[in-house]
Amino acid sequence: MKEIIDGKINDIEYDNASCKILWILKEANISAEDKEKEIDVCEGFRNDWHKKNALSVPTFRKMIYATYGILNPTVEWENVPYANQEAYEVVQQIAYININKLPADSSSNDWEIKKAYDEGKDKLLKQIESLQPNIIIFGNTLKYFETEDLAKIGWDIKNTEKKYAEINTKNTAFYIISDDKLCIDAYHPSYPKIADKTYWEEIRKTFNLWKLNK
């Protein structure tokens, strides 16, 4: 199997974005007949192939709404466009990578993800560092990273206070690394027990708290 290509959706838009947002997820669900092909997981977003199913795929939908909330923090939920309409355009400004760079199935195994991290962490950490994000959103993936590894690339959470968007639910944790670095530890966007509005709202609130801290 060939390694999957991931990274910036659109080089120019990401590089020129006022806030560079990096999503880190687990692995790509690839059909059996495509596992021997060279696949760029960003291509579907780059060419709008995912626009038609942006509402039906929870991972895409919540990523889009949460990103829209960061880039448009004054827009209230009732005015947020649908994920398959105007809101979809925000994907052009993000980077999206997986820990496991090999094709996978629909269900993820924690042990396999951690193994992929341990075996490929040098390349993964170098990739994160090269993207120079202002915000990293870990979609239930921060647990696989060693804090010492993150500290080496300028994302020291071990010595940073852990806070929560909502103290009562503790769905979304965050670490204010600096004035230009925010680490968000959220559920995976496909997690069904958190509503789209809640996911959007907590990440947007985290972003606004970070801005107030500057």
C-alpha atoms as a printed R data frame, in Angstrom:
    type eleno elety resid chain resno       x      y      z
1   ATOM     1    CA   MET     A     1   0.000  0.000  0.000
2   ATOM     2    CA   LYS     A     2   1.153  3.512 -0.796
3   ATOM     3    CA   GLU     A     3   1.280  6.262  1.795
4   ATOM     4    CA   ILE     A     4  -1.616  8.689  1.602
5   ATOM     5    CA   ILE     A     5  -0.877 12.303  0.763
6   ATOM     6    CA   ASP     A     6  -2.327 14.934  3.089
7   ATOM     7    CA   GLY     A     7  -1.600 18.504  4.156
8   ATOM     8    CA   LYS     A     8  -2.853 21.860  2.896
9   ATOM     9    CA   ILE     A     9  -6.119 21.807  0.975
10  ATOM    10    CA   ASN     A    10  -5.110 24.872 -1.024
11  ATOM    11    CA   ASP     A    11  -1.504 26.054 -0.688
12  ATOM    12    CA   ILE     A    12  -2.157 29.693 -1.540
13  ATOM    13    CA   GLU     A    13  -5.270 30.123  0.602
14  ATOM    14    CA   TYR     A    14  -3.719 28.378  3.599
15  ATOM    15    CA   ASP     A    15  -0.494 30.374  3.391
16  ATOM    16    CA   ASN     A    16  -2.430 33.647  3.123
17  ATOM    17    CA   ALA     A    17  -5.047 32.818  5.777
18  ATOM    18    CA   SER     A    18  -5.313 35.249  8.696
19  ATOM    19    CA   CYS     A    19  -5.342 32.214 10.973
20  ATOM    20    CA   LYS     A    20  -3.767 28.940  9.865
21  ATOM    21    CA   ILE     A    21  -5.882 26.006 11.070
22  ATOM    22    CA   LEU     A    22  -4.613 22.432 11.112
23  ATOM    23    CA   TRP     A    23  -6.932 19.494 11.735
24  ATOM    24    CA   ILE     A    24  -5.282 16.270 12.907
25  ATOM    25    CA   LEU     A    25  -7.436 13.153 12.593
26  ATOM    26    CA   LYS     A    26  -6.674  9.432 12.836
27  ATOM    27    CA   GLU     A    27  -6.625  7.787  9.409
28  ATOM    28    CA   ALA     A    28  -8.371  7.729  6.058
29  ATOM    29    CA   ASN     A    29 -11.174  5.285  5.291
30  ATOM    30    CA   ILE     A    30 -10.261  3.939  1.851
31  ATOM    31    CA   SER     A    31 -12.255  1.389 -0.136
32  ATOM    32    CA   ALA     A    32 -10.581 -1.964 -0.789
33  ATOM    33    CA   GLU     A    33 -10.299 -1.388 -4.550
34  ATOM    34    CA   ASP     A    34  -8.471  1.920 -3.994
35  ATOM    35    CA   LYS     A    35  -5.929  0.824 -1.397
36  ATOM    36    CA   GLU     A    36  -3.163  0.256 -3.935
37  ATOM    37    CA   LYS     A    37  -3.665  3.636 -5.614
38  ATOM    38    CA   GLU     A    38  -1.861  6.876 -4.840
39  ATOM    39    CA   ILE     A    39  -4.395  8.941 -2.914
40  ATOM    40    CA   ASP     A    40  -4.380 12.580 -1.870
41  ATOM    41    CA   VAL     A    41  -7.094 12.997  0.786
42  ATOM    42    CA   CYS     A    42  -7.084 16.753  0.235
43  ATOM    43    CA   GLU     A    43  -7.944 16.436 -3.439
44  ATOM    44    CA   GLY     A    44 -11.616 15.759 -2.745
45  ATOM    45    CA   PHE     A    45 -11.885 19.041 -0.821
46  ATOM    46    CA   ARG     A    46  -9.658 20.952 -3.214
47  ATOM    47    CA   ASN     A    47 -11.838 20.057 -6.198
48  ATOM    48    CA   ASP     A    48 -15.174 20.291 -4.353
49  ATOM    49    CA   TRP     A    49 -15.892 16.578 -4.772
50  ATOM    50    CA   HIS     A    50 -16.993 16.449 -1.131
51  ATOM    51    CA   LYS     A    51 -19.352 19.374 -1.440
52  ATOM    52    CA   LYS     A    52 -22.268 17.161 -2.427
53  ATOM    53    CA   ASN     A    53 -21.886 14.965  0.675
54  ATOM    54    CA   ALA     A    54 -20.680 17.624  3.112
55  ATOM    55    CA   LEU     A    55 -24.002 17.440  4.969
56  ATOM    56    CA   SER     A    56 -24.290 13.648  5.086
57  ATOM    57    CA   VAL     A    57 -20.757 12.884  6.344
58  ATOM    58    CA   PRO     A    58 -20.449 13.983 10.009
59  ATOM    59    CA   THR     A    59 -16.661 14.340  9.859
60  ATOM    60    CA   PHE     A    60 -16.851 16.790  6.957
61  ATOM    61    CA   ARG     A    61 -19.901 18.611  8.308
62  ATOM    62    CA   LYS     A    62 -18.535 19.318 11.792
63  ATOM    63    CA   MET     A    63 -15.076 20.205 10.482
64  ATOM    64    CA   ILE     A    64 -16.666 22.751  8.168
65  ATOM    65    CA   TYR     A    65 -18.943 24.271 10.809
66  ATOM    66    CA   ALA     A    66 -16.179 24.458 13.428
67  ATOM    67    CA   THR     A    67 -13.760 26.028 10.958
68  ATOM    68    CA   TYR     A    68 -16.425 28.488  9.864
69  ATOM    69    CA   GLY     A    69 -16.960 29.429 13.512
70  ATOM    70    CA   ILE     A    70 -13.269 30.264 13.911
71  ATOM    71    CA   LEU     A    71 -13.016 32.265 10.697
72  ATOM    72    CA   ASN     A    72 -16.384 33.978 11.286
73  ATOM    73    CA   PRO     A    73 -16.605 34.241 15.093
74  ATOM    74    CA   THR     A    74 -19.299 36.926 15.136
75  ATOM    75    CA   VAL     A    75 -21.796 34.903 13.057
76  ATOM    76    CA   GLU     A    76 -24.439 33.209 15.208
77  ATOM    77    CA   TRP     A    77 -25.539 29.632 14.602
78  ATOM    78    CA   GLU     A    78 -28.828 30.489 12.902
79  ATOM    79    CA   ASN     A    79 -26.889 32.474 10.284
80  ATOM    80    CA   VAL     A    80 -24.197 29.898  9.569
81  ATOM    81    CA   PRO     A    81 -24.606 28.676  5.963
82  ATOM    82    CA   TYR     A    82 -25.084 24.975  5.279
83  ATOM    83    CA   ALA     A    83 -21.943 22.870  5.011
84  ATOM    84    CA   ASN     A    84 -22.650 22.083  1.350
85  ATOM    85    CA   GLN     A    85 -23.179 25.719  0.445
86  ATOM    86    CA   GLU     A    86 -21.234 28.879  1.309
87  ATOM    87    CA   ALA     A    87 -19.714 27.451  4.491
88  ATOM    88    CA   TYR     A    88 -17.947 24.768  2.461
89  ATOM    89    CA   GLU     A    89 -15.489 27.340  1.090
90  ATOM    90    CA   VAL     A    90 -13.637 27.518  4.427
91  ATOM    91    CA   VAL     A    91 -11.981 24.159  3.737
92  ATOM    92    CA   GLN     A    92  -9.731 25.876  1.203
93  ATOM    93    CA   GLN     A    93  -8.007 27.679  4.080
94  ATOM    94    CA   ILE     A    94  -7.200 24.668  6.263
95  ATOM    95    CA   ALA     A    95  -4.664 21.877  6.425
96  ATOM    96    CA   TYR     A    96  -5.865 18.353  7.167
97  ATOM    97    CA   ILE     A    97  -3.629 15.439  8.090
98  ATOM    98    CA   ASN     A    98  -3.939 11.967  9.571
99  ATOM    99    CA   ILE     A    99  -1.647 10.210 12.034
100 ATOM   100    CA   ASN     A   100  -1.768  6.950 10.107
101 ATOM   101    CA   LYS     A   101  -0.611  7.638  6.569
102 ATOM   102    CA   LEU     A   102  -1.667  4.240  5.208
103 ATOM   103    CA   PRO     A   103  -5.162  3.378  3.892
104 ATOM   104    CA   ALA     A   104  -7.546  2.142  6.586
105 ATOM   105    CA   ASP     A   105 -11.117  1.007  7.111
106 ATOM   106    CA   SER     A   106 -14.152  2.701  8.636
107 ATOM   107    CA   SER     A   107 -13.330  1.699 12.236
108 ATOM   108    CA   SER     A   108 -10.126  2.800 13.948
109 ATOM   109    CA   ASN     A   109  -8.108  0.774 16.432
110 ATOM   110    CA   ASP     A   110  -6.331  2.727 19.183
111 ATOM   111    CA   TRP     A   111  -3.395  0.337 19.273
112 ATOM   112    CA   GLU     A   112  -2.878  0.607 15.500
113 ATOM   113    CA   ILE     A   113  -3.059  4.413 15.552
114 ATOM   114    CA   LYS     A   114  -0.532  4.585 18.383
115 ATOM   115    CA   LYS     A   115   1.732  2.161 16.498
116 ATOM   116    CA   ALA     A   116   1.472  4.362 13.397
117 ATOM   117    CA   TYR     A   117   2.378  7.379 15.527
118 ATOM   118    CA   ASP     A   118   5.384  5.696 17.119
119 ATOM   119    CA   GLU     A   119   6.711  4.448 13.784
120 ATOM   120    CA   GLY     A   120   6.097  7.627 11.812
121 ATOM   121    CA   LYS     A   121   6.350 10.371 14.401
122 ATOM   122    CA   ASP     A   122   9.526 11.958 13.073
123 ATOM   123    CA   LYS     A   123   7.933 12.548  9.698
124 ATOM   124    CA   LEU     A   124   4.582 13.522 11.271
125 ATOM   125    CA   LEU     A   125   6.113 16.070 13.641
126 ATOM   126    CA   LYS     A   126   8.192 17.541 10.831
127 ATOM   127    CA   GLN     A   127   5.018 17.863  8.751
128 ATOM   128    CA   ILE     A   128   3.198 19.691 11.576
129 ATOM   129    CA   GLU     A   129   6.144 22.000 12.124
130 ATOM   130    CA   SER     A   130   6.403 22.813  8.413
131 ATOM   131    CA   LEU     A   131   2.718 23.780  8.256
132 ATOM   132    CA   GLN     A   132   3.287 26.459 10.926
133 ATOM   133    CA   PRO     A   133  -0.321 26.428 12.151
134 ATOM   134    CA   ASN     A   134  -1.767 28.989 14.542
135 ATOM   135    CA   ILE     A   135  -4.459 26.572 15.667
136 ATOM   136    CA   ILE     A   136  -4.229 22.800 15.865
137 ATOM   137    CA   ILE     A   137  -7.511 20.952 16.327
138 ATOM   138    CA   PHE     A   138  -6.930 17.397 17.483
139 ATOM   139    CA   GLY     A   139 -10.009 15.300 16.649
140 ATOM   140    CA   ASN     A   140  -9.632 12.834 19.533
141 ATOM   141    CA   THR     A   141  -5.999 12.413 18.480
142 ATOM   142    CA   LEU     A   142  -4.027 14.380 21.063
143 ATOM   143    CA   LYS     A   143  -3.919 11.257 23.246
144 ATOM   144    CA   TYR     A   144  -1.598  9.539 20.767
145 ATOM   145    CA   PHE     A   145   1.045 12.274 20.927
146 ATOM   146    CA   GLU     A   146   3.848 12.321 23.458
147 ATOM   147    CA   THR     A   147   3.940 15.718 25.180
148 ATOM   148    CA   GLU     A   148   7.728 15.819 24.892
149 ATOM   149    CA   ASP     A   149   7.437 15.392 21.118
150 ATOM   150    CA   LEU     A   150   5.009 18.302 20.814
151 ATOM   151    CA   ALA     A   151   7.228 20.481 22.991
152 ATOM   152    CA   LYS     A   152  10.137 19.896 20.613
153 ATOM   153    CA   ILE     A   153   8.201 21.553 17.790
154 ATOM   154    CA   GLY     A   154   6.943 24.481 19.881
155 ATOM   155    CA   TRP     A   155   3.664 23.079 21.195
156 ATOM   156    CA   ASP     A   156   4.393 22.583 24.888
157 ATOM   157    CA   ILE     A   157   1.141 21.511 26.543
158 ATOM   158    CA   LYS     A   158   2.808 19.811 29.500
159 ATOM   159    CA   ASN     A   159   3.648 23.166 31.043
160 ATOM   160    CA   THR     A   160   0.477 24.921 29.878
161 ATOM   161    CA   GLU     A   161  -2.773 25.176 31.802
162 ATOM   162    CA   LYS     A   162  -5.523 22.924 30.495
163 ATOM   163    CA   LYS     A   163  -8.840 24.743 30.197
164 ATOM   164    CA   TYR     A   164 -12.318 23.811 28.985
165 ATOM   165    CA   ALA     A   165 -14.752 25.587 26.704
166 ATOM   166    CA   GLU     A   166 -17.563 24.431 28.992
167 ATOM   167    CA   ILE     A   167 -16.565 23.317 32.476
168 ATOM   168    CA   ASN     A   168 -19.824 21.364 32.944
169 ATOM   169    CA   THR     A   169 -19.395 19.105 29.927
170 ATOM   170    CA   LYS     A   170 -15.612 19.129 29.375
171 ATOM   171    CA   ASN     A   171 -16.166 18.143 25.746
172 ATOM   172    CA   THR     A   172 -13.554 20.537 24.415
173 ATOM   173    CA   ALA     A   173 -10.265 21.220 26.164
174 ATOM   174    CA   PHE     A   174  -7.709 23.755 25.065
175 ATOM   175    CA   TYR     A   175  -4.214 25.026 25.767
176 ATOM   176    CA   ILE     A   176  -3.162 28.604 25.049
177 ATOM   177    CA   ILE     A   177   0.430 28.064 23.995
178 ATOM   178    CA   SER     A   178   1.114 31.681 23.040
179 ATOM   179    CA   ASP     A   179  -0.467 34.699 21.366
180 ATOM   180    CA   ASP     A   180  -0.217 32.922 18.029
181 ATOM   181    CA   LYS     A   181  -0.659 29.276 19.025
182 ATOM   182    CA   LEU     A   182  -3.831 27.591 20.275
183 ATOM   183    CA   CYS     A   183  -4.151 23.841 20.832
184 ATOM   184    CA   ILE     A   184  -7.690 22.416 20.870
185 ATOM   185    CA   ASP     A   185  -8.408 18.910 22.136
186 ATOM   186    CA   ALA     A   186 -11.866 18.061 20.787
187 ATOM   187    CA   TYR     A   187 -13.878 14.948 20.110
188 ATOM   188    CA   HIS     A   188 -13.525 13.468 16.659
189 ATOM   189    CA   PRO     A   189 -15.987 15.324 14.402
190 ATOM   190    CA   SER     A   190 -17.733 12.047 13.596
191 ATOM   191    CA   TYR     A   191 -18.592 11.458 17.280
192 ATOM   192    CA   PRO     A   192 -22.388 11.137 17.238
193 ATOM   193    CA   LYS     A   193 -23.191 12.193 20.820
194 ATOM   194    CA   ILE     A   194 -22.225 15.835 20.280
195 ATOM   195    CA   ALA     A   195 -24.571 17.929 18.163
196 ATOM   196    CA   ASP     A   196 -23.262 20.035 15.292
197 ATOM   197    CA   LYS     A   197 -24.213 23.242 17.113
198 ATOM   198    CA   THR     A   198 -22.417 22.189 20.308
199 ATOM   199    CA   TYR     A   199 -19.269 21.206 18.420
200 ATOM   200    CA   TRP     A   200 -19.273 24.512 16.517
201 ATOM   201    CA   GLU     A   201 -20.116 26.545 19.605
202 ATOM   202    CA   GLU     A   202 -17.424 25.122 21.876
203 ATOM   203    CA   ILE     A   203 -14.635 25.468 19.331
204 ATOM   204    CA   ARG     A   204 -15.750 29.007 18.483
205 ATOM   205    CA   LYS     A   205 -15.860 29.864 22.193
206 ATOM   206    CA   THR     A   206 -12.353 28.450 22.634
207 ATOM   207    CA   PHE     A   207 -11.121 30.630 19.771
208 ATOM   208    CA   ASN     A   208 -12.747 33.751 21.268
209 ATOM   209    CA   LEU     A   209 -11.240 33.043 24.703
210 ATOM   210    CA   TRP     A   210  -7.826 32.757 23.063
211 ATOM   211    CA   LYS     A   211  -8.345 36.093 21.286
212 ATOM   212    CA   LEU     A   212  -9.264 37.756 24.574
213 ATOM   213    CA   ASN     A   213  -6.076 36.400 26.093
214 ATOM   214    CA   LYS     A   214  -3.905 38.190 23.509
